[in-house]
PDB file of C-alpha atoms in Angstrom:
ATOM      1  CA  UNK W   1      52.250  10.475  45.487  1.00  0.00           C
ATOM      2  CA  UNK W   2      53.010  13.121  47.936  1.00  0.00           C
ATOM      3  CA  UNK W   3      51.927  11.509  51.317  1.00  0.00           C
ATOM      4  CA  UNK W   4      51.968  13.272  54.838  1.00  0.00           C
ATOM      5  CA  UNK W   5      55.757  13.395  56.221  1.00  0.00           C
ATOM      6  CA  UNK W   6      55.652  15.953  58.777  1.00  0.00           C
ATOM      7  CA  UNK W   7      56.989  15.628  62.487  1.00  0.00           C
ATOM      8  CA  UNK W   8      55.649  17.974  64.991  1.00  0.00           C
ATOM      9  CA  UNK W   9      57.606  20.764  66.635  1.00  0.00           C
ATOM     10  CA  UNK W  10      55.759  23.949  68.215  1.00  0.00           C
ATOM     11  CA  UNK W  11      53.319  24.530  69.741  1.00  0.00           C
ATOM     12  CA  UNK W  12      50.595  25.974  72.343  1.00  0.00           C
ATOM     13  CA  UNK W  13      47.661  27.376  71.736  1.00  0.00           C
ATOM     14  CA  UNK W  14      43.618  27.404  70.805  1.00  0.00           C
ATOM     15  CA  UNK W  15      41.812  28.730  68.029  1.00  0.00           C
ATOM     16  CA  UNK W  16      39.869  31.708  67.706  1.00  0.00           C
ATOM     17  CA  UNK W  17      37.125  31.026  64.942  1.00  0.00           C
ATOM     18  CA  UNK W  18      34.317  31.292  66.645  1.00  0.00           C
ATOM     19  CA  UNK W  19      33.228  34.695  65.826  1.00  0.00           C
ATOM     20  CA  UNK W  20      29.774  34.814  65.735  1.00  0.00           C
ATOM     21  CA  UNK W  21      29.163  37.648  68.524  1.00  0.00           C
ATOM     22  CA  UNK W  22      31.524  40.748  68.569  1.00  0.00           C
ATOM     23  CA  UNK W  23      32.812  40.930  71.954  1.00  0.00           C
ATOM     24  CA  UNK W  24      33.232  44.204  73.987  1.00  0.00           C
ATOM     25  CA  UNK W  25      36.806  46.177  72.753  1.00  0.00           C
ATOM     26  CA  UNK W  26      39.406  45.167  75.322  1.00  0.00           C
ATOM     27  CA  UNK W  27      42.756  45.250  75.379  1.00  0.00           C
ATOM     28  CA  UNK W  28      44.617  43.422  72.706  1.00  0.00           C
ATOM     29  CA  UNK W  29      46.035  39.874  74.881  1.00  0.00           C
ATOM     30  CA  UNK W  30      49.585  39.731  74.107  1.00  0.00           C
ATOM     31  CA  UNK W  31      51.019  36.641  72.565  1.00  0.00           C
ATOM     32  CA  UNK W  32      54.334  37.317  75.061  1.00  0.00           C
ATOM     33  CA  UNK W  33      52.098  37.136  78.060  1.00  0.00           C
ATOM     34  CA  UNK W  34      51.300  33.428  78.644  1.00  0.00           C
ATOM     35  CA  UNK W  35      50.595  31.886  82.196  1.00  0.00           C
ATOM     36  CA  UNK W  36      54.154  31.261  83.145  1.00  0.00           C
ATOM     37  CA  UNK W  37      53.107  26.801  83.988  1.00  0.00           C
ATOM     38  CA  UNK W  38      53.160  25.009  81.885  1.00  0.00           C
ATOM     39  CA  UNK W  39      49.526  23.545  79.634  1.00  0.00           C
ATOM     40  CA  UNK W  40      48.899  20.758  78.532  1.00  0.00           C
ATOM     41  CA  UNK W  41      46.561  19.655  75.427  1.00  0.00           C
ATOM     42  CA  UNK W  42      45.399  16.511  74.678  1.00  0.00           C
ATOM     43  CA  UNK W  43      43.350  14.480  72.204  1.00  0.00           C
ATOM     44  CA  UNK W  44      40.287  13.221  73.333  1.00  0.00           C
ATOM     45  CA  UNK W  45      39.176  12.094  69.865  1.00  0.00           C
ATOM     46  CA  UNK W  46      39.924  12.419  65.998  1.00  0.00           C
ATOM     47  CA  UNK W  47      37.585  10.984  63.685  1.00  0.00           C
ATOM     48  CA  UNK W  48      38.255  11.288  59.809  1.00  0.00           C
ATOM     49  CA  UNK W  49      39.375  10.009  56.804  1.00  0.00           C
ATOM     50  CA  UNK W  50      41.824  12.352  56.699  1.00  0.00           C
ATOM     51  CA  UNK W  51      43.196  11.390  59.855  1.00  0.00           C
ATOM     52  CA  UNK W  52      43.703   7.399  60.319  1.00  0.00           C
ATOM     53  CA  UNK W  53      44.603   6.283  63.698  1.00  0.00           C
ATOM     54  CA  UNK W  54      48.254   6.485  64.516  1.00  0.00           C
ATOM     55  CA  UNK W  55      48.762   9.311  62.047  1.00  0.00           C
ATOM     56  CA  UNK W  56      48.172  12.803  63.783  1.00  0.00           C
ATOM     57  CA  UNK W  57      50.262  14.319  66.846  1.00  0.00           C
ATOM     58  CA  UNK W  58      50.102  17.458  68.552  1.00  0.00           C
ATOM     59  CA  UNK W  59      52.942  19.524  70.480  1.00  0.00           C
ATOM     60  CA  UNK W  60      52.665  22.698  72.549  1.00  0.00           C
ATOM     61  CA  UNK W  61      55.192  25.040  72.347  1.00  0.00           C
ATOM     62  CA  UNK W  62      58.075  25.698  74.949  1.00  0.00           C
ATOM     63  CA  UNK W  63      56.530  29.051  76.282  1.00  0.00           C
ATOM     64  CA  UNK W  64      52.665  28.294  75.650  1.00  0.00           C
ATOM     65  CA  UNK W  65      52.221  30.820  72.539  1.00  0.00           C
ATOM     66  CA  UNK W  66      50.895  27.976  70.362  1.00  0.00           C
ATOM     67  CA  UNK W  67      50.273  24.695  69.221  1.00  0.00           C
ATOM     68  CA  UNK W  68      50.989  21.927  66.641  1.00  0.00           C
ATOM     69  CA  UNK W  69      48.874  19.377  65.022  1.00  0.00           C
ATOM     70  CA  UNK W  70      50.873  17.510  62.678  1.00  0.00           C
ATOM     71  CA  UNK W  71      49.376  14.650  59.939  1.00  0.00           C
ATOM     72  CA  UNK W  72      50.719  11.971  58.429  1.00  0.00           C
ATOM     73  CA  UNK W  73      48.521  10.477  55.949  1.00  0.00           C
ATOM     74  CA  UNK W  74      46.354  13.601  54.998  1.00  0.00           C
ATOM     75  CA  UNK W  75      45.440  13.510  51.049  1.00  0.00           C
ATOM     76  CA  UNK W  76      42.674  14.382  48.976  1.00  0.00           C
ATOM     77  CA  UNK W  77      43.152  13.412  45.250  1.00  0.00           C
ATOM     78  CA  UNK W  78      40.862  13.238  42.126  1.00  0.00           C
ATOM     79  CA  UNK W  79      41.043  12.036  38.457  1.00  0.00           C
ATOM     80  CA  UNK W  80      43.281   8.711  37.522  1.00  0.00           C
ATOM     81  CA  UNK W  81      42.683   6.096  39.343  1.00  0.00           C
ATOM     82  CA  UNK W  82      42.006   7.521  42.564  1.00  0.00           C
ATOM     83  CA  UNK W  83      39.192   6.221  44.628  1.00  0.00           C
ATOM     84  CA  UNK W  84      35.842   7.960  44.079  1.00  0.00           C
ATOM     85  CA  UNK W  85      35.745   9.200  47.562  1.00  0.00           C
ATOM     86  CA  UNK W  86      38.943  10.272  48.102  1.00  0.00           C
ATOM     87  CA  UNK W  87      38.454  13.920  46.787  1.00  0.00           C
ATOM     88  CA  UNK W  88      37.631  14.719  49.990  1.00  0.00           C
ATOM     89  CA  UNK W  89      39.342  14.083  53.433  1.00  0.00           C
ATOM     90  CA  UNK W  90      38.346  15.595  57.126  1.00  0.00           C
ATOM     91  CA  UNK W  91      39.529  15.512  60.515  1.00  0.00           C
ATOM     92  CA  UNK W  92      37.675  16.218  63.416  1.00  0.00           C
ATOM     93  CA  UNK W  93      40.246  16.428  66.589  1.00  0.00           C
ATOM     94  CA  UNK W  94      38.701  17.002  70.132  1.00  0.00           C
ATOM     95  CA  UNK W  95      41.263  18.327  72.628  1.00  0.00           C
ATOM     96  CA  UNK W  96      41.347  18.635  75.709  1.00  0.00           C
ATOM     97  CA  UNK W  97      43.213  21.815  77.332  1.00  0.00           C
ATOM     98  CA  UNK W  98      44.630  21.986  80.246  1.00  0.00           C
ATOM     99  CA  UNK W  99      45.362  25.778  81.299  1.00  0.00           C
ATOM    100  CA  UNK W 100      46.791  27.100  84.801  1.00  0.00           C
ATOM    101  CA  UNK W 101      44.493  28.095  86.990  1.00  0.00           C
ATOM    102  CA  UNK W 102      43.037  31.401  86.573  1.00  0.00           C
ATOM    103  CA  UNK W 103      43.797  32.377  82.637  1.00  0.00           C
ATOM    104  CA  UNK W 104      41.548  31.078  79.754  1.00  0.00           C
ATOM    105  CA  UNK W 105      42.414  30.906  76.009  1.00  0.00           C
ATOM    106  CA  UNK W 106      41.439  32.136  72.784  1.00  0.00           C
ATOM    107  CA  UNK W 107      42.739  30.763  68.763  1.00  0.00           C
ATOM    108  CA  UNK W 108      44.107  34.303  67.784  1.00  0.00           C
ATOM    109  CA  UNK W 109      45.512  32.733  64.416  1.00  0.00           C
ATOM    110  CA  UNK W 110      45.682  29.072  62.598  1.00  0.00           C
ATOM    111  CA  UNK W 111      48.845  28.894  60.028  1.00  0.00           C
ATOM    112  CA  UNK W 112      47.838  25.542  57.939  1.00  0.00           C
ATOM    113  CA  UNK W 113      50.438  24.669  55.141  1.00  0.00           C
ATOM    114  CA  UNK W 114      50.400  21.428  53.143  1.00  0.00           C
ATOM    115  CA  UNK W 115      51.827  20.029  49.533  1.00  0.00           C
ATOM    116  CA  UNK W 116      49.593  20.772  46.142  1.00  0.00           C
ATOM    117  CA  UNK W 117      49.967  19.211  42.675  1.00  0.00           C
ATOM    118  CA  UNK W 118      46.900  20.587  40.583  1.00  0.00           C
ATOM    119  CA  UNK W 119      46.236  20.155  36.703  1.00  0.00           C
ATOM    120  CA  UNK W 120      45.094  22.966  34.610  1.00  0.00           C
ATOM    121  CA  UNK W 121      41.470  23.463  35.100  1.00  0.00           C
ATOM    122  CA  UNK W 122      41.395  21.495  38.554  1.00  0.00           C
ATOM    123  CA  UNK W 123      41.053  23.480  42.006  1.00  0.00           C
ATOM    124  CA  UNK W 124      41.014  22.638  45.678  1.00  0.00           C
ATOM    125  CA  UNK W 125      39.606  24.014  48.660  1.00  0.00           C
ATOM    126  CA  UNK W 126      41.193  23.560  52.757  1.00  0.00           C
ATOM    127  CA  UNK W 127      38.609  24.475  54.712  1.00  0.00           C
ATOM    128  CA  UNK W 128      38.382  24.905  58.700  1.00  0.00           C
ATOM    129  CA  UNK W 129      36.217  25.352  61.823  1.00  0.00           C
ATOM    130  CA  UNK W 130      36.923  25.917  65.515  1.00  0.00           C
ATOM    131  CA  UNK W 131      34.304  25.862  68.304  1.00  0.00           C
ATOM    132  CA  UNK W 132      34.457  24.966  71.947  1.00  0.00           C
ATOM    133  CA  UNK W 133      31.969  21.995  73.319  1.00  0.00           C
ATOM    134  CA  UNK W 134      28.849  23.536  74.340  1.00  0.00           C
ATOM    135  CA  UNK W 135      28.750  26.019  71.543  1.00  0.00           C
ATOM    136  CA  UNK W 136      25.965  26.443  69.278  1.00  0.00           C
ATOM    137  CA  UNK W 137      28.375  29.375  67.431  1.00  0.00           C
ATOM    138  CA  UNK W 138      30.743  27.723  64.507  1.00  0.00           C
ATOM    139  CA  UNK W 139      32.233  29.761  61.679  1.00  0.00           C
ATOM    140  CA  UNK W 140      34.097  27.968  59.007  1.00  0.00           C
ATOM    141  CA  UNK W 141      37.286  29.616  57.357  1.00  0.00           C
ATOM    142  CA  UNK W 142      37.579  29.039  53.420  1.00  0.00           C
ATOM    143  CA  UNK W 143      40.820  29.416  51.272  1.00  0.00           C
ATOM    144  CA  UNK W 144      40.555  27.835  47.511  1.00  0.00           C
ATOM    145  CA  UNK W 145      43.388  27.230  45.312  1.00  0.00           C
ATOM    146  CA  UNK W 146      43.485  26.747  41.342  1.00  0.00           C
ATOM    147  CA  UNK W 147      45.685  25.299  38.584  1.00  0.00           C
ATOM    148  CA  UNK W 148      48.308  24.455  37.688  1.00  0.00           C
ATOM    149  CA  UNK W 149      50.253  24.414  40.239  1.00  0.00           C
ATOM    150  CA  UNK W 150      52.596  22.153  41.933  1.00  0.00           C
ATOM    151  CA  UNK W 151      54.218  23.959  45.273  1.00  0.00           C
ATOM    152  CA  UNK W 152      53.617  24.211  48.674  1.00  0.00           C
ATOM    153  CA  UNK W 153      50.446  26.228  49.827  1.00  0.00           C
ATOM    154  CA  UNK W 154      50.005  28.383  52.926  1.00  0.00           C
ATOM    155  CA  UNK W 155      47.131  29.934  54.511  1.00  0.00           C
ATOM    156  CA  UNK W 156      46.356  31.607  57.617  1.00  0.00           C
ATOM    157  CA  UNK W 157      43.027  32.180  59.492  1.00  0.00           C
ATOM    158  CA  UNK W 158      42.643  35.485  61.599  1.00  0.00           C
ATOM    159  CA  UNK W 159      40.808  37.195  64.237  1.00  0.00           C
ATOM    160  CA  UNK W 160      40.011  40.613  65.152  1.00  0.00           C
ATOM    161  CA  UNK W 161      40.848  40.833  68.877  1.00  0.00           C
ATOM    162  CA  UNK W 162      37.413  42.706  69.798  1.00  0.00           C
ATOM    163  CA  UNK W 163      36.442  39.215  68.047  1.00  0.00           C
ATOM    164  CA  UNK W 164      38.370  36.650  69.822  1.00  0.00           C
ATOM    165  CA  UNK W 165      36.186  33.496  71.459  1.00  0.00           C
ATOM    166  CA  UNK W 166      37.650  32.503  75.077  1.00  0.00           C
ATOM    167  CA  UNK W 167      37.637  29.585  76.802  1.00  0.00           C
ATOM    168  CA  UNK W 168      34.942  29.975  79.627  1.00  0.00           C
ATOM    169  CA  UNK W 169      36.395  30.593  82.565  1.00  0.00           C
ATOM    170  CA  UNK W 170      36.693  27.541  85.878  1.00  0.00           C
ATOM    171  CA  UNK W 171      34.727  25.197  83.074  1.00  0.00           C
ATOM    172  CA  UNK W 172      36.668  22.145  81.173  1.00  0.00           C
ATOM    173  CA  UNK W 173      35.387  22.224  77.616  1.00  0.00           C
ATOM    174  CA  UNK W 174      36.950  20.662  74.870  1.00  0.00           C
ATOM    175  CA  UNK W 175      38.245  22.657  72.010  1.00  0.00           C
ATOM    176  CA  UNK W 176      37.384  20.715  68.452  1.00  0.00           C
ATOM    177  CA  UNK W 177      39.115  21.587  65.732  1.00  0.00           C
ATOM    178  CA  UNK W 178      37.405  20.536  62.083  1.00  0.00           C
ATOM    179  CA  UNK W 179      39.027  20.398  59.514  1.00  0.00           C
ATOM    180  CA  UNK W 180      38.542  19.265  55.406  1.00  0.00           C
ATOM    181  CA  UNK W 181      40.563  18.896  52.092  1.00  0.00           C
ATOM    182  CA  UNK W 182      38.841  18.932  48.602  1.00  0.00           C
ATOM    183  CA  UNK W 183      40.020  18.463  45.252  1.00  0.00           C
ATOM    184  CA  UNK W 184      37.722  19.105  41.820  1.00  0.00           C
ATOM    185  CA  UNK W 185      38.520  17.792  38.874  1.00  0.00           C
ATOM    186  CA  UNK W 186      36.959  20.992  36.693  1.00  0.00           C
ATOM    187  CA  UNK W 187      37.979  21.322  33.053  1.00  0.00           C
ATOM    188  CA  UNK W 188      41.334  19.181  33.906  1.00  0.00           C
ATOM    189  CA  UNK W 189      41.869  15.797  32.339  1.00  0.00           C
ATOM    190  CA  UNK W 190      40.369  12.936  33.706  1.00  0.00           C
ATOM    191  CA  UNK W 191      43.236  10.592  33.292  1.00  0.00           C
ATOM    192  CA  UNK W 192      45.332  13.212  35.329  1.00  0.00           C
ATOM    193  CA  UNK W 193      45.771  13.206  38.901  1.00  0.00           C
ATOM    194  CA  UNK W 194      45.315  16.221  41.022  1.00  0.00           C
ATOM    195  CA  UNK W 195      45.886  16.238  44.648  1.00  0.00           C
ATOM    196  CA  UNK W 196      46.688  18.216  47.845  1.00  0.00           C
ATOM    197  CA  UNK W 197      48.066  17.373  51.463  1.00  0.00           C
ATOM    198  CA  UNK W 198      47.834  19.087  54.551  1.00  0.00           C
ATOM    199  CA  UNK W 199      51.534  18.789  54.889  1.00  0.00           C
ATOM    200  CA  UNK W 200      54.515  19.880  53.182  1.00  0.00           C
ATOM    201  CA  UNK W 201      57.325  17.664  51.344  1.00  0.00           C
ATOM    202  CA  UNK W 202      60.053  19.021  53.344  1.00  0.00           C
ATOM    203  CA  UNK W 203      58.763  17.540  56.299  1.00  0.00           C
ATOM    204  CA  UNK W 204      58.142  21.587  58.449  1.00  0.00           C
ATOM    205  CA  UNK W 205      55.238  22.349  60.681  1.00  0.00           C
ATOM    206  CA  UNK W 206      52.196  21.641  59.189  1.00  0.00           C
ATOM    207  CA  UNK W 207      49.583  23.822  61.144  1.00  0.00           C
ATOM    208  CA  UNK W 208      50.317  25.935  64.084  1.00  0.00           C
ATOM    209  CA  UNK W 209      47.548  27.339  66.587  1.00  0.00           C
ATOM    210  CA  UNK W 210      48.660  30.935  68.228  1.00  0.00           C
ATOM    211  CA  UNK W 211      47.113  31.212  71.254  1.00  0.00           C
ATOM    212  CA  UNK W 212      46.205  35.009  73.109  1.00  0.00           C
ATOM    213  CA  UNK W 213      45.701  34.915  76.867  1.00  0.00           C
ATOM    214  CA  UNK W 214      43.856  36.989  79.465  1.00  0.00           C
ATOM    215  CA  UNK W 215      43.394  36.332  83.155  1.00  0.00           C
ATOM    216  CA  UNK W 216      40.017  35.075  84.343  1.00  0.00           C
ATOM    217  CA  UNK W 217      37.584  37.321  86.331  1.00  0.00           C
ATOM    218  CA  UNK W 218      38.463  36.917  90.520  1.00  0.00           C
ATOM    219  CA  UNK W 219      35.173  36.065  92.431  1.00  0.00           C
TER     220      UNK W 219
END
């Protein structure tokens, strides 16, 4: 079975997903534009069965463009003998961000990559969400997959710019970061197992955040 083997590397940054209410046109924040300090993220929680204690990390990058979240023990699988529940795996993460003092932060992208081995007939969805504490606004991102196939999978969540979320501004919110795996047996064989991970078998990045910047409002 293909089980999570990836070591994080990158890294820096916060999703944009929450894209509930268009914000006014700006100009586009430029991913080469970071605070020059240094941030600092950290995990305040991670709750999920696709996330056991012990077995998720996360890395910021060298010059604050992104972030990593790395897994080691993310699978969903179906059919054969797997374990009636395991067709679906999750993983809540609650970070908290540290930024310099007068910028704020916005998820401009979310590259997620992982390992697939799916029957004929059988399917699989990754699924994600993004919102900052406090928010009523969450939007989840979709990408579905279908067999056979047995090869790493990519996918990448976008956002407008005029759409991006920020962090608000002189407030410490946690940024939460949900996450989910599902495999379907469909017309596929019963006695045959399908399965995905959010990871990939030659041990790369797993999921990267890109972060976009802008400085704060002076009062």
């Amino acid at each position: 079975m293909a089980r999570g083997l990836l070591r994080f590397l990158l890294s820096g940054g916060a999703l944009a997903a929450l894209l509930t209410t268009a914000l006014p046109a700006q100009a586009a924040p430029a991913f080469d534009n970071p605070p020059p300090d240094k941030i600092v993220i950290k995990v305040a929680t991670v709750n999920g069965s696709g996330c056991p204690q012990g077995t998720t990390a996360v890395a910021v990058s060298e010059d604050n463009t992104a972030f990593t979240v790395t897994y080691s023990d993310y699978l969903a699988q179906v059919g054969g003998n797997s374990d009636p529940t395991a067709f679906r795996k999750n993983c809540q993460l609650s970070l908290v961000v540290h930024v310099p003092q007068g910028f704020t932060y916005a998820i401009a992208s979310a590259d997620y990559r992982g390992f697939a081995s799916l029957q004929p007939g059988a399917s699989a969805l990754q699924r994600a969400s993004y919102y900052f504490q406090g928010s009523p606004n969450t939007q989840f991102r979709n990408h579905s997959f279908s067999g056979p196939l047995v090869d790493n999978w990519q996918a990448t969540d976008e956002t407008d710019w005029a759409q991006l979320v920020y962090a608000p501004c002189g407030v410490q919110r946690n940024f939460n970061i949900n996450t989910e795996l599902r495999v379907n047996l469909g017309s596929s064989s019963s006695s045959k197992v399908s399965f995905m991970t959010m990871d990939s078998t030659d041990g790369d990045i797993s999921t990267i955040y890109h972060l976009a910047w802008k400085e704060c409002p002076r009062k």
